[in-house]
Amino acid sequence: MTRRPKLIVFDLDYTLWPFWVDTHVDPPFRKLSNGSVCDSSGRKIEGYPAVQEILESLVNEGIPLAVASRTWWPEGARQLLNLLEWEKYFTYQEIYPGSKLTHFKKFAEMCGISYSQMLFFDDEQRNIHEISKLGVTCVFLPNGLTCNALEEGFQQFERKNL
Ligand SMILES: [Mg+2]
């Protein structure tokens, strides 16, 4: 039987979507009648191609999901999570600037599980470096979340928790 993490944590910018919410997209955001989300310049806002399906399948597997973002514009990030209809996938959301050690302390408190049972995906080495010291299995993603990256994460997690 394969071991699965008890919590999977995702960064937002350049992990779930291909931009910095506080820099690269312009509010106000809106949803068009065809369901797509745009910023004020008409730029289409969407996640990396595999993200929706991955979130859906992890939730169906019964694994709780969380967001850890250090964006300078938490309100914008929340608006986009809402417009993209991703809010329903995340049991926990910690979105504010500063070290992600704070975000992870909150997760540990709220879910009462140890760091070794968490899996984390992020596109910045400094976050990976900091959070791996806690004992969390961390996966560096240079090009956003993909099915292969998820699989790699599961394998790393299993190797660490033999
Ligand atoms: Mg990022």
PDB file of C-alpha atoms and ligand atoms in Angstrom:
ATOM      1  CA  MET A   1       0.000   0.000   0.000  1.00  0.00           C
ATOM      2  CA  THR A   2       1.453   3.356  -0.973  1.00  0.00           C
ATOM      3  CA  ARG A   3       1.858   5.991   1.667  1.00  0.00           C
ATOM      4  CA  ARG A   4       0.210   9.275   0.906  1.00  0.00           C
ATOM      5  CA  PRO A   5       0.841  12.630   2.563  1.00  0.00           C
ATOM      6  CA  LYS A   6      -1.735  13.805   5.115  1.00  0.00           C
ATOM      7  CA  LEU A   7      -1.534  17.350   3.736  1.00  0.00           C
ATOM      8  CA  ILE A   8      -0.328  18.721   0.397  1.00  0.00           C
ATOM      9  CA  VAL A   9       0.653  22.385   0.326  1.00  0.00           C
ATOM     10  CA  PHE A  10       0.980  24.479  -2.823  1.00  0.00           C
ATOM     11  CA  ASP A  11       2.527  27.855  -3.465  1.00  0.00           C
ATOM     12  CA  LEU A  12       0.411  30.007  -5.843  1.00  0.00           C
ATOM     13  CA  ASP A  13       2.562  32.260  -8.089  1.00  0.00           C
ATOM     14  CA  TYR A  14       4.480  30.231 -10.701  1.00  0.00           C
ATOM     15  CA  THR A  15       3.327  27.012  -9.021  1.00  0.00           C
ATOM     16  CA  LEU A  16      -0.419  26.900  -9.679  1.00  0.00           C
ATOM     17  CA  TRP A  17      -0.620  29.890 -12.048  1.00  0.00           C
ATOM     18  CA  PRO A  18       1.975  31.453 -14.376  1.00  0.00           C
ATOM     19  CA  PHE A  19       2.283  34.989 -12.956  1.00  0.00           C
ATOM     20  CA  TRP A  20       2.837  37.040  -9.811  1.00  0.00           C
ATOM     21  CA  VAL A  21      -0.596  38.160  -8.680  1.00  0.00           C
ATOM     22  CA  ASP A  22       0.817  41.345  -7.118  1.00  0.00           C
ATOM     23  CA  THR A  23       2.807  42.364 -10.225  1.00  0.00           C
ATOM     24  CA  HIS A  24       1.806  40.836 -13.543  1.00  0.00           C
ATOM     25  CA  VAL A  25      -1.978  41.069 -13.639  1.00  0.00           C
ATOM     26  CA  ASP A  26      -4.175  44.154 -13.289  1.00  0.00           C
ATOM     27  CA  PRO A  27      -7.335  44.396 -11.216  1.00  0.00           C
ATOM     28  CA  PRO A  28     -10.244  44.498 -11.355  1.00  0.00           C
ATOM     29  CA  PHE A  29     -10.658  40.868 -12.382  1.00  0.00           C
ATOM     30  CA  ARG A  30     -13.850  39.655 -13.956  1.00  0.00           C
ATOM     31  CA  LYS A  31     -15.482  36.530 -15.184  1.00  0.00           C
ATOM     32  CA  LEU A  32     -16.826  36.496 -18.745  1.00  0.00           C
ATOM     33  CA  SER A  33     -20.077  34.839 -19.747  1.00  0.00           C
ATOM     34  CA  ASN A  34     -18.079  31.939 -21.246  1.00  0.00           C
ATOM     35  CA  GLY A  35     -16.588  31.267 -17.811  1.00  0.00           C
ATOM     36  CA  SER A  36     -13.069  32.524 -18.462  1.00  0.00           C
ATOM     37  CA  VAL A  37     -11.430  34.994 -16.107  1.00  0.00           C
ATOM     38  CA  CYS A  38      -9.749  38.207 -17.316  1.00  0.00           C
ATOM     39  CA  ASP A  39      -7.901  41.111 -15.796  1.00  0.00           C
ATOM     40  CA  SER A  40      -8.643  44.767 -16.651  1.00  0.00           C
ATOM     41  CA  SER A  41      -6.405  44.679 -19.736  1.00  0.00           C
ATOM     42  CA  GLY A  42      -8.278  41.652 -21.103  1.00  0.00           C
ATOM     43  CA  ARG A  43      -5.484  39.224 -20.332  1.00  0.00           C
ATOM     44  CA  LYS A  44      -6.893  35.762 -19.741  1.00  0.00           C
ATOM     45  CA  ILE A  45      -6.108  34.454 -16.300  1.00  0.00           C
ATOM     46  CA  GLU A  46      -5.748  30.728 -15.872  1.00  0.00           C
ATOM     47  CA  GLY A  47      -3.733  28.147 -14.045  1.00  0.00           C
ATOM     48  CA  TYR A  48      -1.078  25.850 -15.503  1.00  0.00           C
ATOM     49  CA  PRO A  49      -2.825  23.327 -17.778  1.00  0.00           C
ATOM     50  CA  ALA A  50      -2.876  20.326 -15.428  1.00  0.00           C
ATOM     51  CA  VAL A  51      -3.726  22.155 -12.225  1.00  0.00           C
ATOM     52  CA  GLN A  52      -7.512  21.926 -12.183  1.00  0.00           C
ATOM     53  CA  GLU A  53      -7.462  18.197 -12.838  1.00  0.00           C
ATOM     54  CA  ILE A  54      -4.741  17.557 -10.267  1.00  0.00           C
ATOM     55  CA  LEU A  55      -6.567  19.459  -7.517  1.00  0.00           C
ATOM     56  CA  GLU A  56      -9.776  17.658  -8.333  1.00  0.00           C
ATOM     57  CA  SER A  57      -8.181  14.209  -8.239  1.00  0.00           C
ATOM     58  CA  LEU A  58      -6.303  14.838  -4.972  1.00  0.00           C
ATOM     59  CA  VAL A  59      -9.475  15.997  -3.261  1.00  0.00           C
ATOM     60  CA  ASN A  60     -11.292  12.930  -4.615  1.00  0.00           C
ATOM     61  CA  GLU A  61      -8.520  10.791  -3.140  1.00  0.00           C
ATOM     62  CA  GLY A  62      -9.339  12.389   0.206  1.00  0.00           C
ATOM     63  CA  ILE A  63      -6.064  14.270   0.677  1.00  0.00           C
ATOM     64  CA  PRO A  64      -6.512  17.695   2.319  1.00  0.00           C
ATOM     65  CA  LEU A  65      -4.913  20.554   0.352  1.00  0.00           C
ATOM     66  CA  ALA A  66      -3.528  23.924   1.431  1.00  0.00           C
ATOM     67  CA  VAL A  67      -2.188  27.135  -0.095  1.00  0.00           C
ATOM     68  CA  ALA A  68       0.922  28.866   1.259  1.00  0.00           C
ATOM     69  CA  SER A  69       1.625  32.143  -0.518  1.00  0.00           C
ATOM     70  CA  ARG A  70       3.760  35.089   0.479  1.00  0.00           C
ATOM     71  CA  THR A  71       2.281  37.486  -2.055  1.00  0.00           C
ATOM     72  CA  TRP A  72       2.124  41.186  -1.218  1.00  0.00           C
ATOM     73  CA  TRP A  73      -1.485  41.233  -2.392  1.00  0.00           C
ATOM     74  CA  PRO A  74      -3.392  38.532  -0.489  1.00  0.00           C
ATOM     75  CA  GLU A  75      -6.771  39.997  -1.397  1.00  0.00           C
ATOM     76  CA  GLY A  76      -5.991  39.659  -5.124  1.00  0.00           C
ATOM     77  CA  ALA A  77      -4.889  36.061  -4.644  1.00  0.00           C
ATOM     78  CA  ARG A  78      -8.137  35.278  -2.798  1.00  0.00           C
ATOM     79  CA  GLN A  79     -10.185  36.944  -5.535  1.00  0.00           C
ATOM     80  CA  LEU A  80      -8.517  34.770  -8.168  1.00  0.00           C
ATOM     81  CA  LEU A  81      -8.949  31.579  -6.138  1.00  0.00           C
ATOM     82  CA  ASN A  82     -12.612  32.471  -5.942  1.00  0.00           C
ATOM     83  CA  LEU A  83     -13.041  33.386  -9.629  1.00  0.00           C
ATOM     84  CA  LEU A  84     -11.182  30.280 -10.805  1.00  0.00           C
ATOM     85  CA  GLU A  85     -13.429  28.261  -8.456  1.00  0.00           C
ATOM     86  CA  TRP A  86     -10.446  26.682  -6.739  1.00  0.00           C
ATOM     87  CA  GLU A  87     -11.397  27.759  -3.220  1.00  0.00           C
ATOM     88  CA  LYS A  88     -13.384  24.585  -2.746  1.00  0.00           C
ATOM     89  CA  TYR A  89     -10.237  22.468  -3.076  1.00  0.00           C
ATOM     90  CA  PHE A  90      -8.302  24.093  -0.247  1.00  0.00           C
ATOM     91  CA  THR A  91      -9.032  23.279   3.366  1.00  0.00           C
ATOM     92  CA  TYR A  92      -6.396  25.766   4.519  1.00  0.00           C
ATOM     93  CA  GLN A  93      -5.180  29.040   3.023  1.00  0.00           C
ATOM     94  CA  GLU A  94      -2.324  31.034   4.507  1.00  0.00           C
ATOM     95  CA  ILE A  95      -1.687  34.037   2.258  1.00  0.00           C
ATOM     96  CA  TYR A  96       0.519  36.910   3.442  1.00  0.00           C
ATOM     97  CA  PRO A  97       4.111  38.110   3.057  1.00  0.00           C
ATOM     98  CA  GLY A  98       6.975  36.862   5.200  1.00  0.00           C
ATOM     99  CA  SER A  99       8.732  33.571   5.778  1.00  0.00           C
ATOM    100  CA  LYS A 100       6.704  30.483   4.952  1.00  0.00           C
ATOM    101  CA  LEU A 101       7.794  29.035   8.279  1.00  0.00           C
ATOM    102  CA  THR A 102       4.876  31.029   9.723  1.00  0.00           C
ATOM    103  CA  HIS A 103       2.471  29.570   7.168  1.00  0.00           C
ATOM    104  CA  PHE A 104       3.582  26.036   7.985  1.00  0.00           C
ATOM    105  CA  LYS A 105       3.388  26.538  11.753  1.00  0.00           C
ATOM    106  CA  LYS A 106      -0.243  27.473  11.213  1.00  0.00           C
ATOM    107  CA  PHE A 107      -0.888  24.323   9.172  1.00  0.00           C
ATOM    108  CA  ALA A 108       0.675  22.147  11.870  1.00  0.00           C
ATOM    109  CA  GLU A 109      -1.447  23.821  14.558  1.00  0.00           C
ATOM    110  CA  MET A 110      -4.656  23.674  12.564  1.00  0.00           C
ATOM    111  CA  CYS A 111      -4.415  20.095  11.312  1.00  0.00           C
ATOM    112  CA  GLY A 112      -2.488  18.598  14.192  1.00  0.00           C
ATOM    113  CA  ILE A 113      -0.236  16.557  11.909  1.00  0.00           C
ATOM    114  CA  SER A 114       3.524  16.458  11.887  1.00  0.00           C
ATOM    115  CA  TYR A 115       5.675  18.146   9.259  1.00  0.00           C
ATOM    116  CA  SER A 116       6.939  14.761   8.075  1.00  0.00           C
ATOM    117  CA  GLN A 117       3.411  13.964   6.839  1.00  0.00           C
ATOM    118  CA  MET A 118       3.276  17.051   4.595  1.00  0.00           C
ATOM    119  CA  LEU A 119       4.251  17.438   0.937  1.00  0.00           C
ATOM    120  CA  PHE A 120       5.029  20.916  -0.438  1.00  0.00           C
ATOM    121  CA  PHE A 121       5.424  22.311  -3.975  1.00  0.00           C
ATOM    122  CA  ASP A 122       7.042  25.687  -4.693  1.00  0.00           C
ATOM    123  CA  ASP A 123       8.974  27.445  -7.481  1.00  0.00           C
ATOM    124  CA  GLU A 124      11.422  29.299  -5.186  1.00  0.00           C
ATOM    125  CA  GLN A 125      14.530  27.652  -3.775  1.00  0.00           C
ATOM    126  CA  ARG A 126      14.527  29.840  -0.653  1.00  0.00           C
ATOM    127  CA  ASN A 127      11.121  28.492   0.357  1.00  0.00           C
ATOM    128  CA  ILE A 128      12.146  24.908  -0.419  1.00  0.00           C
ATOM    129  CA  HIS A 129      15.314  25.386   1.596  1.00  0.00           C
ATOM    130  CA  GLU A 130      13.531  26.817   4.653  1.00  0.00           C
ATOM    131  CA  ILE A 131      10.617  24.423   4.734  1.00  0.00           C
ATOM    132  CA  SER A 132      12.643  21.268   4.100  1.00  0.00           C
ATOM    133  CA  LYS A 133      14.468  21.977   7.380  1.00  0.00           C
ATOM    134  CA  LEU A 134      11.165  21.386   9.175  1.00  0.00           C
ATOM    135  CA  GLY A 135      11.105  17.840   7.819  1.00  0.00           C
ATOM    136  CA  VAL A 136       8.459  18.527   5.152  1.00  0.00           C
ATOM    137  CA  THR A 137       8.998  16.727   1.824  1.00  0.00           C
ATOM    138  CA  CYS A 138       9.600  19.640  -0.577  1.00  0.00           C
ATOM    139  CA  VAL A 139       9.514  19.612  -4.363  1.00  0.00           C
ATOM    140  CA  PHE A 140      11.073  22.416  -6.387  1.00  0.00           C
ATOM    141  CA  LEU A 141       9.016  23.199  -9.492  1.00  0.00           C
ATOM    142  CA  PRO A 142      10.814  25.240 -12.139  1.00  0.00           C
ATOM    143  CA  ASN A 143       7.871  25.193 -14.576  1.00  0.00           C
ATOM    144  CA  GLY A 144       4.673  24.986 -12.585  1.00  0.00           C
ATOM    145  CA  LEU A 145       2.696  22.020 -11.359  1.00  0.00           C
ATOM    146  CA  THR A 146       2.454  19.060 -13.740  1.00  0.00           C
ATOM    147  CA  CYS A 147       1.332  15.449 -13.361  1.00  0.00           C
ATOM    148  CA  ASN A 148       4.973  14.333 -13.523  1.00  0.00           C
ATOM    149  CA  ALA A 149       5.941  16.759 -10.762  1.00  0.00           C
ATOM    150  CA  LEU A 150       3.123  15.455  -8.601  1.00  0.00           C
ATOM    151  CA  GLU A 151       4.260  11.873  -9.182  1.00  0.00           C
ATOM    152  CA  GLU A 152       7.833  12.861  -8.351  1.00  0.00           C
ATOM    153  CA  GLY A 153       6.521  14.436  -5.138  1.00  0.00           C
ATOM    154  CA  PHE A 154       4.709  11.241  -4.150  1.00  0.00           C
ATOM    155  CA  GLN A 155       7.856   9.196  -4.819  1.00  0.00           C
ATOM    156  CA  GLN A 156      10.027  11.528  -2.756  1.00  0.00           C
ATOM    157  CA  PHE A 157       7.470  11.382   0.031  1.00  0.00           C
ATOM    158  CA  GLU A 158       7.454   7.588   0.013  1.00  0.00           C
ATOM    159  CA  ARG A 159      11.254   7.362   0.044  1.00  0.00           C
ATOM    160  CA  LYS A 160      11.376   9.698   3.043  1.00  0.00           C
ATOM    161  CA  ASN A 161       8.683   7.804   4.911  1.00  0.00           C
ATOM    162  CA  LEU A 162       9.713   4.181   4.318  1.00  0.00           C
TER     163      LEU A 162
HETATM  164 MG    MG B   1       5.909  31.127  -6.320  1.00  0.00          MG
END
